[in-house]
Amino acid sequence: MKTDIQIARECQLKPIGDIASQLGIAPEKIEPYGRYMAKVPISLIDEKRVKKSRLILVTAISPTKAGIGKTTVSIGLTLGLQKLGKKAVVALREPSLGPCFGIKGGAAGGGYAQVLPMEKINLHFTGDFHAVTSAHNTISALLDNYIYQHRKEGFSLREIYWKRVLDVNDRALRNVVTGLRGDGVVSETGFDITSASELMAILCLATSEEDLQHRIENILLGITSDGKPFRVRDLGVAGAITVLMRDALSPNLVQTTENTPAFIHGGPFANIAHGCSSVLATKMAMTYGDYVVTEAGFGADLGAEKFFDIKCRKAGLHPRLVVIVATTQGLKMHGGVDVDLIREPDTKGLREGLRNLNRHIRNMQGFGQPVVVTLNRYDTDIDEEVDIVRKNCEDLGVGFAVNEAFLKGGDGAIELAQTVVDTIDQIQPLPIHFTYPENDSIEGKLEKVCKCIYGAAAMEFSKTGKRKLESIRTIFADDKDIARYPVCIAKTQFSFSADSTLYGSPEGFTIRIRDLILNCGSEMIVAIAGDMLRMPGLPKSPQAERITIEKGEIEGLS
């Protein structure tokens, strides 16, 4: 079997102007970044056409460490829809360098269902991640300078919420001290990964340049010594930060292995952020596609919940259907099979693991959404296992299709595409049933997500969590906007619980909220559950050991 990067190199790419023309965008309207990538101005979004488009969300069961193949399925489904003669576009997140050089090696799809040019998309792309990183750390530098320059006037912050970010997995930077040896004011701080930056969330939720600047102005940096909020607007630098972010606001246009259009924009992780590509890229795709496929990170308990309760609620988006991706390997892991044996046939373990899939199905139906399950098939899968998953879905009354886009491209996803089209045609658009109302309390919102989505028996706060909750209530008691903020829970992706080793469909557990972070720019409250960290570490053998250049070609990306 050829590697992903070998397959990508064999594909005949079309000039990006031709891809734009396929959508109906005049080539002179786009801003090319080389031959095969371009920025598309947000002025081309047409809200009337957005409302007519059919939006499809792709999510998954709780993943293995190798993932479930959600991006590959999203691209494959788009290719399958094209094979059926539908005008389909995919809208995805940008890969992060952290996982790329850490464990995944890339996140641009796989096999014959990729977005291209995969090397550039996986690496520096059009510079959006660098813009977010630079803008975030510029705020950090300006904040430190403000404190230093105004310290003799009695200015100080009793709490500083704003950290620094880096798009690299680096556990050594989680907690650091700055300002030593007289170089500024000594302060404890730390680094998050760029995907967890509030500016990344802002980029993905902003609706215009003006909205971008307004959100940047509202970013809460800390609390002054006299108990007042201190924001970016108080630094007077929101305009400068908006300038750094300006180009990044425009969605990126690329193509798939079968030369269909793809919008790749924004990159928040779903385990530590809200896990969805930008609102602008989604609406751009919906402007030009009759069917638009988008994905939400990790399992449906994370990305899909945030897609509905945050992205759809705020942007007014209404998907027509949810596709849940499963693999026999993932189901066996959740059925108690040792991870070293999950490639072996094991119908008993597979049946046990269906409880994880079925809870995700019930959750998506709880949002009022039609569901189709697709089995992302591997060459080690046997027909008996496939039939078990199919029968399970039939018993639940949900659609089922095998996906083989990894090996066959669009031809391997025709069954899935037809099932999706038929389901959409048969069911009228349904309103979203949000997990909680906007006017619920912070703890009420958190408790509903923990109990209704995760299946927890209880939710509790740590001492730090309680202190942060009381601080928010006290300092922002009169702020009616904050009272309406949705919650974004940072939690392990490997389990419904906050324990990454508790596979399957656990019950009777308690979710402990360790910390609360108020994001006034992205307008959400981030809750840290369990021991989740917003700066990942590298594995013992990172993928960076296998990425190299041989005879002028990049190898090791996947």
XYZ file of N, CA, C and O in Angstrom, residues 76-77 79-81 83-84 401-404 409-420:
92
model
N -14.062 11.756 1.822
C -14.617 10.675 1.011
C -16.087 10.864 0.719
O -16.544 10.634 -0.414
N -16.856 11.280 1.718
C -18.286 11.528 1.514
C -18.488 12.616 0.465
O -19.374 12.505 -0.401
N -16.468 13.333 -1.980
C -16.144 12.720 -3.273
C -17.287 11.822 -3.753
O -17.620 11.802 -4.943
N -17.888 11.078 -2.818
C -19.010 10.223 -3.169
C -20.210 11.022 -3.660
O -20.886 10.625 -4.619
N -20.480 12.137 -3.013
C -21.580 13.001 -3.451
C -21.317 13.543 -4.847
O -22.244 13.653 -5.669
N -19.619 11.996 -7.119
C -19.843 10.863 -8.019
C -21.331 10.701 -8.349
O -21.689 10.217 -9.425
N -22.188 11.109 -7.419
C -23.635 11.035 -7.638
C -24.160 12.237 -8.425
O -25.366 12.353 -8.654
N -23.886 2.614 6.350
C -23.169 2.394 5.096
C -21.703 2.141 5.401
O -21.152 2.695 6.353
N -21.101 1.292 4.601
C -19.659 1.056 4.700
C -18.940 2.129 3.894
O -19.397 2.531 2.821
N -17.823 2.611 4.428
C -17.012 3.598 3.726
C -15.646 2.992 3.415
O -14.959 2.489 4.305
N -15.254 3.049 2.148
C -13.937 2.568 1.728
C -13.212 3.630 0.896
O -12.448 3.321 -0.013
N -11.218 6.089 -2.954
C -11.643 7.450 -3.247
C -13.153 7.571 -3.262
O -13.871 6.899 -2.504
N -13.672 8.397 -4.159
C -15.114 8.621 -4.229
C -15.914 7.371 -4.509
O -17.040 7.219 -4.010
N -15.355 6.459 -5.295
C -16.062 5.209 -5.595
C -16.322 4.394 -4.328
O -17.307 3.652 -4.254
N -15.441 4.529 -3.346
C -15.599 3.787 -2.096
C -16.577 4.424 -1.134
O -16.829 3.873 -0.047
N -17.130 5.582 -1.490
C -18.066 6.280 -0.608
C -19.426 6.509 -1.244
O -20.244 7.257 -0.711
N -19.675 5.850 -2.377
C -20.963 6.047 -3.058
C -22.116 5.527 -2.201
O -23.176 6.160 -2.108
N -21.931 4.372 -1.565
C -22.987 3.835 -0.707
C -23.324 4.817 0.415
O -24.505 5.080 0.701
N -22.302 5.365 1.050
C -22.524 6.349 2.114
C -23.207 7.594 1.563
O -24.162 8.108 2.156
N -22.711 8.091 0.432
C -23.281 9.306 -0.151
C -24.755 9.111 -0.495
O -25.592 9.989 -0.231
N -25.103 7.950 -1.074
C -26.498 7.697 -1.434
C -27.371 7.603 -0.188
O -28.509 8.114 -0.171
N -26.852 6.975 0.851
C -27.610 6.869 2.110
C -27.859 8.249 2.701
O -28.963 8.546 3.190
N -26.849 9.104 2.633
C -26.985 10.474 3.150
C -28.017 11.254 2.351
O -28.907 11.915 2.917
